[in-house]
CSV table of C-alpha atoms in Angstrom, one decimal:
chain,number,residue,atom,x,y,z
V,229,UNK,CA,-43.8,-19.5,5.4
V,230,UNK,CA,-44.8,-20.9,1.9
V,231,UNK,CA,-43.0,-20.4,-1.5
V,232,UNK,CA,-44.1,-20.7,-4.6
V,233,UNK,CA,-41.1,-23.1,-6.0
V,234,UNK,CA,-37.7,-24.3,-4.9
V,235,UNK,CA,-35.6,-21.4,-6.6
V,236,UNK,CA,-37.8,-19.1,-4.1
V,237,UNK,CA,-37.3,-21.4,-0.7
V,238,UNK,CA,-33.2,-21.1,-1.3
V,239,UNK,CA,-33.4,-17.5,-2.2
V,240,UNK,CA,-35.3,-17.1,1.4
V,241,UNK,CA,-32.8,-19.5,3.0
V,242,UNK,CA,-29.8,-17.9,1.8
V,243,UNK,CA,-30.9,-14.1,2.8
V,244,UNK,CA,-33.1,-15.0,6.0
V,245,UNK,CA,-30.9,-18.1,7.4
V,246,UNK,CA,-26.8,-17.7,6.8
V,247,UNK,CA,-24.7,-20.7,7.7
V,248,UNK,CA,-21.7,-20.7,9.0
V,249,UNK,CA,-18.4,-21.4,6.6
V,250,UNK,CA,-16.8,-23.0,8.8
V,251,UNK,CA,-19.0,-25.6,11.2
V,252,UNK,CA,-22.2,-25.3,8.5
V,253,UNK,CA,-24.5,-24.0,11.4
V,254,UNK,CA,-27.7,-21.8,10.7
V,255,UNK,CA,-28.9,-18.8,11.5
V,256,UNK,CA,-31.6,-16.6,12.1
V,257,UNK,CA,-29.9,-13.7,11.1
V,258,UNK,CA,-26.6,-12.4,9.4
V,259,UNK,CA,-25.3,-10.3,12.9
V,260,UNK,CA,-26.0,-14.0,14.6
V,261,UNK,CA,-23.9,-15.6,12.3
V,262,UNK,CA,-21.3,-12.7,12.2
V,263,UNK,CA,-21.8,-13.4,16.4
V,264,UNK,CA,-21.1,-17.0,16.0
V,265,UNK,CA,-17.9,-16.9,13.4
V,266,UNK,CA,-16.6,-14.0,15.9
V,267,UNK,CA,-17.0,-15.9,19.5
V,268,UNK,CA,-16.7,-19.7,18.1
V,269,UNK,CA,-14.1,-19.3,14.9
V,270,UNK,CA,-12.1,-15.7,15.8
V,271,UNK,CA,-13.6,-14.7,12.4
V,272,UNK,CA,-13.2,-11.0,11.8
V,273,UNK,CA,-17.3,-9.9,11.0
V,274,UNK,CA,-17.0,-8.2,7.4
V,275,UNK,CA,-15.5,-10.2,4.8
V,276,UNK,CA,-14.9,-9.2,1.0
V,277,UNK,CA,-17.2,-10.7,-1.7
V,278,UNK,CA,-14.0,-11.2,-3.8
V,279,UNK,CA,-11.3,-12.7,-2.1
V,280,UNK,CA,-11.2,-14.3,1.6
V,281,UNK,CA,-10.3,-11.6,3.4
V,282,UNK,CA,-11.7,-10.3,6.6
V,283,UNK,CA,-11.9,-7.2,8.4
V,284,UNK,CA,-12.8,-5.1,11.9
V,285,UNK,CA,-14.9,-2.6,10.7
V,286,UNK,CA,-17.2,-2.2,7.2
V,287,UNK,CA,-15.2,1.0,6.0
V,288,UNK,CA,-11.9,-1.2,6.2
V,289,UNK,CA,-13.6,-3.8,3.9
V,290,UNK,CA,-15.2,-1.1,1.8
V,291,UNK,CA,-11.9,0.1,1.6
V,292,UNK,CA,-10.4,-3.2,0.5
V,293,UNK,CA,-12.8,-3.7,-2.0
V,294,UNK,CA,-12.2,-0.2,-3.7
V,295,UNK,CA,-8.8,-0.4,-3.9
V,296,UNK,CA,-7.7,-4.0,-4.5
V,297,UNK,CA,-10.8,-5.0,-6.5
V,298,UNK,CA,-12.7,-2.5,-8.1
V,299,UNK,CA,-10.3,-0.4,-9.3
V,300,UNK,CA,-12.5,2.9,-8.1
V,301,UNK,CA,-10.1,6.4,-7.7
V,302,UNK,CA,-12.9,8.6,-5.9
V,303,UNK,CA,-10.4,10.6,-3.7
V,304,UNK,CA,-8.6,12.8,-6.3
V,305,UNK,CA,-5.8,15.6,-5.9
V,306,UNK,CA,-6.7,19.2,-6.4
V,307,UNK,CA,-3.0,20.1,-7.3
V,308,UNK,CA,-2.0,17.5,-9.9
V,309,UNK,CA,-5.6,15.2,-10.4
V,310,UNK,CA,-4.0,12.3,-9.4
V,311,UNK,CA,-6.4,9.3,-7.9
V,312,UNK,CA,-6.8,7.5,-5.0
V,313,UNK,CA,-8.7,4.8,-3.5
V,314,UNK,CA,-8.9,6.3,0.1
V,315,UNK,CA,-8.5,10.2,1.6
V,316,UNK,CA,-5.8,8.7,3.9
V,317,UNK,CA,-3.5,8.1,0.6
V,318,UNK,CA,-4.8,11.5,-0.9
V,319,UNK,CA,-3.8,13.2,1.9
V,320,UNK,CA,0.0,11.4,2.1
V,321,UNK,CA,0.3,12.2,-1.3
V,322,UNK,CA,-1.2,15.6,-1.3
V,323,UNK,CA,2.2,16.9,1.1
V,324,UNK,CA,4.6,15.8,-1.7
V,325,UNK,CA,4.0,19.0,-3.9
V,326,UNK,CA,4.9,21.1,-1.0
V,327,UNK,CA,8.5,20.9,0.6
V,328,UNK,CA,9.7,19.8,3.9
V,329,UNK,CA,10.5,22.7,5.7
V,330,UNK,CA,10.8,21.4,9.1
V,331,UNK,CA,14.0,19.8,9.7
V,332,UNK,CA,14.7,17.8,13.3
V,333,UNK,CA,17.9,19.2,14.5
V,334,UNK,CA,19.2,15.7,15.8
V,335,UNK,CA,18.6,13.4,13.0
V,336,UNK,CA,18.0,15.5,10.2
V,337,UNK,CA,14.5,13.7,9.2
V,338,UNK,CA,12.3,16.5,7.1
V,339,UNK,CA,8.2,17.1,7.6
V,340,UNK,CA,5.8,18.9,5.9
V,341,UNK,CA,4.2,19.9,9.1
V,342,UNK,CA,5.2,21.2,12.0
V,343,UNK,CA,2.8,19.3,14.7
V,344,UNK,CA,4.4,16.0,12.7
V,345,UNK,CA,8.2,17.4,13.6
V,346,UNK,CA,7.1,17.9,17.0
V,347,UNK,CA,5.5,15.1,17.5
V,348,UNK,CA,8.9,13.0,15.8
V,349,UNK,CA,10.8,14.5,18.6
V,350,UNK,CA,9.1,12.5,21.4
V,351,UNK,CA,11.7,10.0,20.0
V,352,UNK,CA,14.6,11.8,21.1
V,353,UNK,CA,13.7,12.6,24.3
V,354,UNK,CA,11.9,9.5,25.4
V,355,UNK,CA,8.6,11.3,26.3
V,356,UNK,CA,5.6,9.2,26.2
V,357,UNK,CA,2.6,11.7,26.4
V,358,UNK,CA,-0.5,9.2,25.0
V,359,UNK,CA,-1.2,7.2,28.1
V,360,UNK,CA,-3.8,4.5,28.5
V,361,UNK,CA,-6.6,5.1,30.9
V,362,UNK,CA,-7.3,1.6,32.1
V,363,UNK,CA,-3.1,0.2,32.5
V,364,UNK,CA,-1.5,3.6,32.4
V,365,UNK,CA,0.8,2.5,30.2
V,366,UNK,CA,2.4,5.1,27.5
V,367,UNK,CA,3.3,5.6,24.0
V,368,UNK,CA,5.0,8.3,21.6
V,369,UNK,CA,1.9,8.3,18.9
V,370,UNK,CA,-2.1,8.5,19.4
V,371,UNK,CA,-2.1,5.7,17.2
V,372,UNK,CA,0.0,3.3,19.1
V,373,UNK,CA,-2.4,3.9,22.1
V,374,UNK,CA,-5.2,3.6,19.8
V,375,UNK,CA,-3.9,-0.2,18.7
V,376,UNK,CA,-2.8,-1.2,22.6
V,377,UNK,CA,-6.4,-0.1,23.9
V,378,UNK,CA,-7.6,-2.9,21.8
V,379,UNK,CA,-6.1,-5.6,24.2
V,380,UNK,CA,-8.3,-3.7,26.8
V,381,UNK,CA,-11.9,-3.6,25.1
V,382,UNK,CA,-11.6,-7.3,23.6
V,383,UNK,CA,-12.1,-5.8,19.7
V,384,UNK,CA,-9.6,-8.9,18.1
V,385,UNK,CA,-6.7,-8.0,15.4
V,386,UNK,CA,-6.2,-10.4,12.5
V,387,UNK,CA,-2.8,-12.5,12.5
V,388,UNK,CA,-1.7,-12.6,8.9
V,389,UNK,CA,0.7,-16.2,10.1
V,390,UNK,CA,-2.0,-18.0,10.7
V,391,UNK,CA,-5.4,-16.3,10.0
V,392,UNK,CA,-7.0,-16.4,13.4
V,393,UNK,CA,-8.0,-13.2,15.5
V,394,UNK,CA,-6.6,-12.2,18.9
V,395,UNK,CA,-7.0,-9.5,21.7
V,396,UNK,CA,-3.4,-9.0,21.6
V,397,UNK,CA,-2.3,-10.0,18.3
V,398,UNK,CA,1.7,-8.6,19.4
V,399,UNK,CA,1.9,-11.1,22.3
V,400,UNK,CA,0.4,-14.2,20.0
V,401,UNK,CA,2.8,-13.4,17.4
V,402,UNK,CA,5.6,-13.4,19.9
V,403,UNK,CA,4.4,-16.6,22.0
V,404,UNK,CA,3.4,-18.7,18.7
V,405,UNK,CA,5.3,-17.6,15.8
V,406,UNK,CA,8.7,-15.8,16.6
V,407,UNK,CA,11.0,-18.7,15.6
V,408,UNK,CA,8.5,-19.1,12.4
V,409,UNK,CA,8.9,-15.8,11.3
V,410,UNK,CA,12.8,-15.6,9.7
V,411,UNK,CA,12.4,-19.0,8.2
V,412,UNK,CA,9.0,-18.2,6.9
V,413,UNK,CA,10.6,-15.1,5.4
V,414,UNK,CA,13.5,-17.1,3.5
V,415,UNK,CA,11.0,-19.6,2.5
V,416,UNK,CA,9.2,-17.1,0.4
V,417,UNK,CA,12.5,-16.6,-1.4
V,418,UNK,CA,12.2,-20.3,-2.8
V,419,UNK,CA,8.2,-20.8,-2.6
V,420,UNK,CA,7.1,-17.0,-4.2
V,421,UNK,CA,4.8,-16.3,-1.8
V,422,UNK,CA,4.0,-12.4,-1.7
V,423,UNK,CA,1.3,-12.1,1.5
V,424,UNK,CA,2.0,-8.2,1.2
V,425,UNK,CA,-0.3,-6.4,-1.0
V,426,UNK,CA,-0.5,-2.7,-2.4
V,427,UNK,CA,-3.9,-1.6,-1.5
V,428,UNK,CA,-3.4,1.1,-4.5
V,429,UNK,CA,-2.3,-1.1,-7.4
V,430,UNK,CA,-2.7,-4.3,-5.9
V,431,UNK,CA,1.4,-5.5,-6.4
V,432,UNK,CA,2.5,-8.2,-3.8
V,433,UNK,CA,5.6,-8.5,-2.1
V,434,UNK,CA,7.7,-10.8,-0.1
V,435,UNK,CA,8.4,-8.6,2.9
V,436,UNK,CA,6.4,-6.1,4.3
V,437,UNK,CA,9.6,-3.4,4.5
V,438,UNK,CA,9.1,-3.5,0.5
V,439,UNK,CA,5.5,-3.0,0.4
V,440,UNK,CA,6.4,0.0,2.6
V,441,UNK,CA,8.8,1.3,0.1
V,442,UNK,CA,6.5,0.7,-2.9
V,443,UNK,CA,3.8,2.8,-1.6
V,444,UNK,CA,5.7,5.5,-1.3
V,445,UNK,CA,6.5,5.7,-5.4
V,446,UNK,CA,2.2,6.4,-5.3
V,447,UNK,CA,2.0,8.7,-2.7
V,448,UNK,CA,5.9,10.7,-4.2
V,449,UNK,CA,7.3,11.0,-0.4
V,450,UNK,CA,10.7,10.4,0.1
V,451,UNK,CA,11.7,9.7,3.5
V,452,UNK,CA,15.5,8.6,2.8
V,453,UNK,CA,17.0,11.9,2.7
V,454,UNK,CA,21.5,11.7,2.6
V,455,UNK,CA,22.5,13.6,5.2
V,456,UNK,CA,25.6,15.0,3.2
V,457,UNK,CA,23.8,15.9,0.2
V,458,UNK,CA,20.5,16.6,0.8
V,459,UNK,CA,19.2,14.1,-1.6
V,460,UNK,CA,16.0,12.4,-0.8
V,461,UNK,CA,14.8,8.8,-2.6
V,462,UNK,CA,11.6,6.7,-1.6
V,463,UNK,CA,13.6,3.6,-1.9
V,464,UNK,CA,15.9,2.1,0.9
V,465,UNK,CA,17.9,0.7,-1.6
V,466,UNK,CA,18.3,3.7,-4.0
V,467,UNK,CA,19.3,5.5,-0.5
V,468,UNK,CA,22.2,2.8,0.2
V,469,UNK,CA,23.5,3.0,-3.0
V,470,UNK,CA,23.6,6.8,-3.4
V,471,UNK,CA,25.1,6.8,0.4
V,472,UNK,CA,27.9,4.5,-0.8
V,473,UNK,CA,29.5,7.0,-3.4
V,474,UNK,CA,30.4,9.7,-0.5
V,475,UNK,CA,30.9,7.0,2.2
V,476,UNK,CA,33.4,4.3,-0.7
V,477,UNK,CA,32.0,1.3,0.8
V,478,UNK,CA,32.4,-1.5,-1.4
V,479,UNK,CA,30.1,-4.1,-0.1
V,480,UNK,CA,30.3,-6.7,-2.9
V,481,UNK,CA,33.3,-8.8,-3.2
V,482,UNK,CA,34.0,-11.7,-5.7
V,483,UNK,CA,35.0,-14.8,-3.8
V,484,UNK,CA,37.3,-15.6,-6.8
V,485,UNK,CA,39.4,-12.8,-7.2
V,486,UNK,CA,39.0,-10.7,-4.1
V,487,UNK,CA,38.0,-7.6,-6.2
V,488,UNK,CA,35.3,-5.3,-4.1
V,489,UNK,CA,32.7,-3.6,-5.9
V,490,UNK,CA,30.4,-0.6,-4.5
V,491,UNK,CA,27.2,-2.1,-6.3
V,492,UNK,CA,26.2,-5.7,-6.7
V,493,UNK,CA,24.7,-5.0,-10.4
V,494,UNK,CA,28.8,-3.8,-10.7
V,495,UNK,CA,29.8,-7.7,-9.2
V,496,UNK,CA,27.0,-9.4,-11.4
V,497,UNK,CA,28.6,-7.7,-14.7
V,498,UNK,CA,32.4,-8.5,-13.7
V,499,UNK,CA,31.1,-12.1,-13.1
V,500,UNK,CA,30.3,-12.1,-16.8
V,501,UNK,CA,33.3,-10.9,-18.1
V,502,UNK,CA,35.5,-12.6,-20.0
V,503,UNK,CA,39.0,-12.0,-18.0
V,504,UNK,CA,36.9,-13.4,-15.0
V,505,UNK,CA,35.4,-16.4,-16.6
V,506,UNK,CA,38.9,-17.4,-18.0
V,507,UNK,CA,40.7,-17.3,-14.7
V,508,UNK,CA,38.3,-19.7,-13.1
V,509,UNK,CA,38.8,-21.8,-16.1
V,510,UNK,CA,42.8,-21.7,-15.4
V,511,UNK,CA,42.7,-22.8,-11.7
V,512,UNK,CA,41.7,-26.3,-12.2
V,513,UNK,CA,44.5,-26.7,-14.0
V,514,UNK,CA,46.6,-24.5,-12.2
V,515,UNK,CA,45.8,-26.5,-8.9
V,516,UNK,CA,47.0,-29.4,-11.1
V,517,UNK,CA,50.6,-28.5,-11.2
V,518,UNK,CA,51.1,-28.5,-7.7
């Protein structure tokens, strides 16, 4: 094939022959290339045009690219007019205006729905009714199965650890990365590393527990519910510390004087205090006379 000029024969080369990121091989095609990065690298085929993030499937990376990127609300609530980025969030969100009416009578957890209550009750009694047809193995939730059937059909999950892609990304995280994992997590309390991102507003945080939380301040549930008030919060923390005014724990003690307190912002502010400062001062020189 002839071009006119050189602008036109890397135009052609870029669209008609993609090379590999990683080894700098061409192709004939991008779903050779996307083949290649899959079989030779473990590259995940769809990545985003903005950050280097990969994914399974295109609507995952569409997804991505909506929420974390482009800012685009196109799901929006009929109730309140609130927008979201997905009709998976809508949907979460949507429940909040209505109340949870169905209660499970041996933990107390609430649901907006009564297939969800039912379904929360597997728990309890140990029943595992989503089975997988090739091990016969079982699990409590559709969407467990769904994630274990991937170890059977050889689609590959992203490890966030170390960026590669496996069959059975729980046993690889396990076998390669257990003993990495708690010092990796108090590492990111010096380095300020946040690998956990809101796919609504695009806030990171350290651990993915606080992600977890966070998302629920978009959506409005409020799965901590005090089982001797009836009190809900979305926060784990809020939950504690509204537990701990029925319950009197004081958690927080001062290694100076002894004193317990039941919140820490409580021991940060008698730290400060000037009755506290002054008797740390006097035991140097208390010490001194003995």
């Amino acid at each position: 094939m002839l071009f006119p000029n050189t602008e036109g024969f890397t135009n052609h080369t870029k669209k008609s022959h993609p090379v590999c990121s990683v080894c700098g091989s061409m192709f004939t095609g991008i779903l050779k290339l996307r083949d290649h990065e899959f079989r030779e690298h473990g590259l995940l085929p769809y990545s985003c045009d903005y950050c280097p993030k990969r994914f399974n499937h295109k609507t995952h990376r569409n997804l991505h690219v909506k929420a974390r990127h482009t800012g685009e609300k196109t799901c929006h609530c009929d109730i309140c007019g609130k927008g979201y980025s997905c009709i998976s969030v809508l949907k979460t969100h949507r429940m909040t205006h209505f109340d949870k009416t169905f209660i499970c009578d041996v933990c107390g957890k609430g649901f907006y729905h009564a297939c969800h209550l039912t379904r929360h009750r597997l728990v309890h009694q140990k029943v595992r009714p989503y089975r997988c047809s090739t091990c016969g193995k079982g699990f409590t939730q559709a969407a467990n199965l769904r994630s274990h059937q991937l170890t059977h059909t050889g689609e590959r999950q992203l490890c966030s650890i170390c960026g590669k892609s496996f069959r059975c990304l729980k046993n690889h995280v396990i076998s390669k990365h257990s003993h990495e994992l708690p010092y990796r997590m108090h590492q990111r309390s010096h380095t300020g590393e946040k690998p956990f991102h809101c796919d609504i507003c695009g806030k990171s945080y350290r651990l993915k527990e606080l992600l977890r939380d966070h998302r629920y301040t978009h959506t409005g549930e409020k799965p901590y519910r005090c089982s001797m008030c009836s009190k809900t919060f979305n926060l784990a923390t809020s939950f504690m510390r509204h537990r701990s005014i029925h319950t009197g724990e004081t958690p927080y003690s001062c290694l100076h004087c002894g004193k317990h307190f039941r919140l820490l912002t409580f021991l940060k502010a008698h730290l400060q205090t000037k009755a506290h400062l002054k008797q740390i001062q006097q035991r140097p020189a208390d010490n001194a006379h003995l």
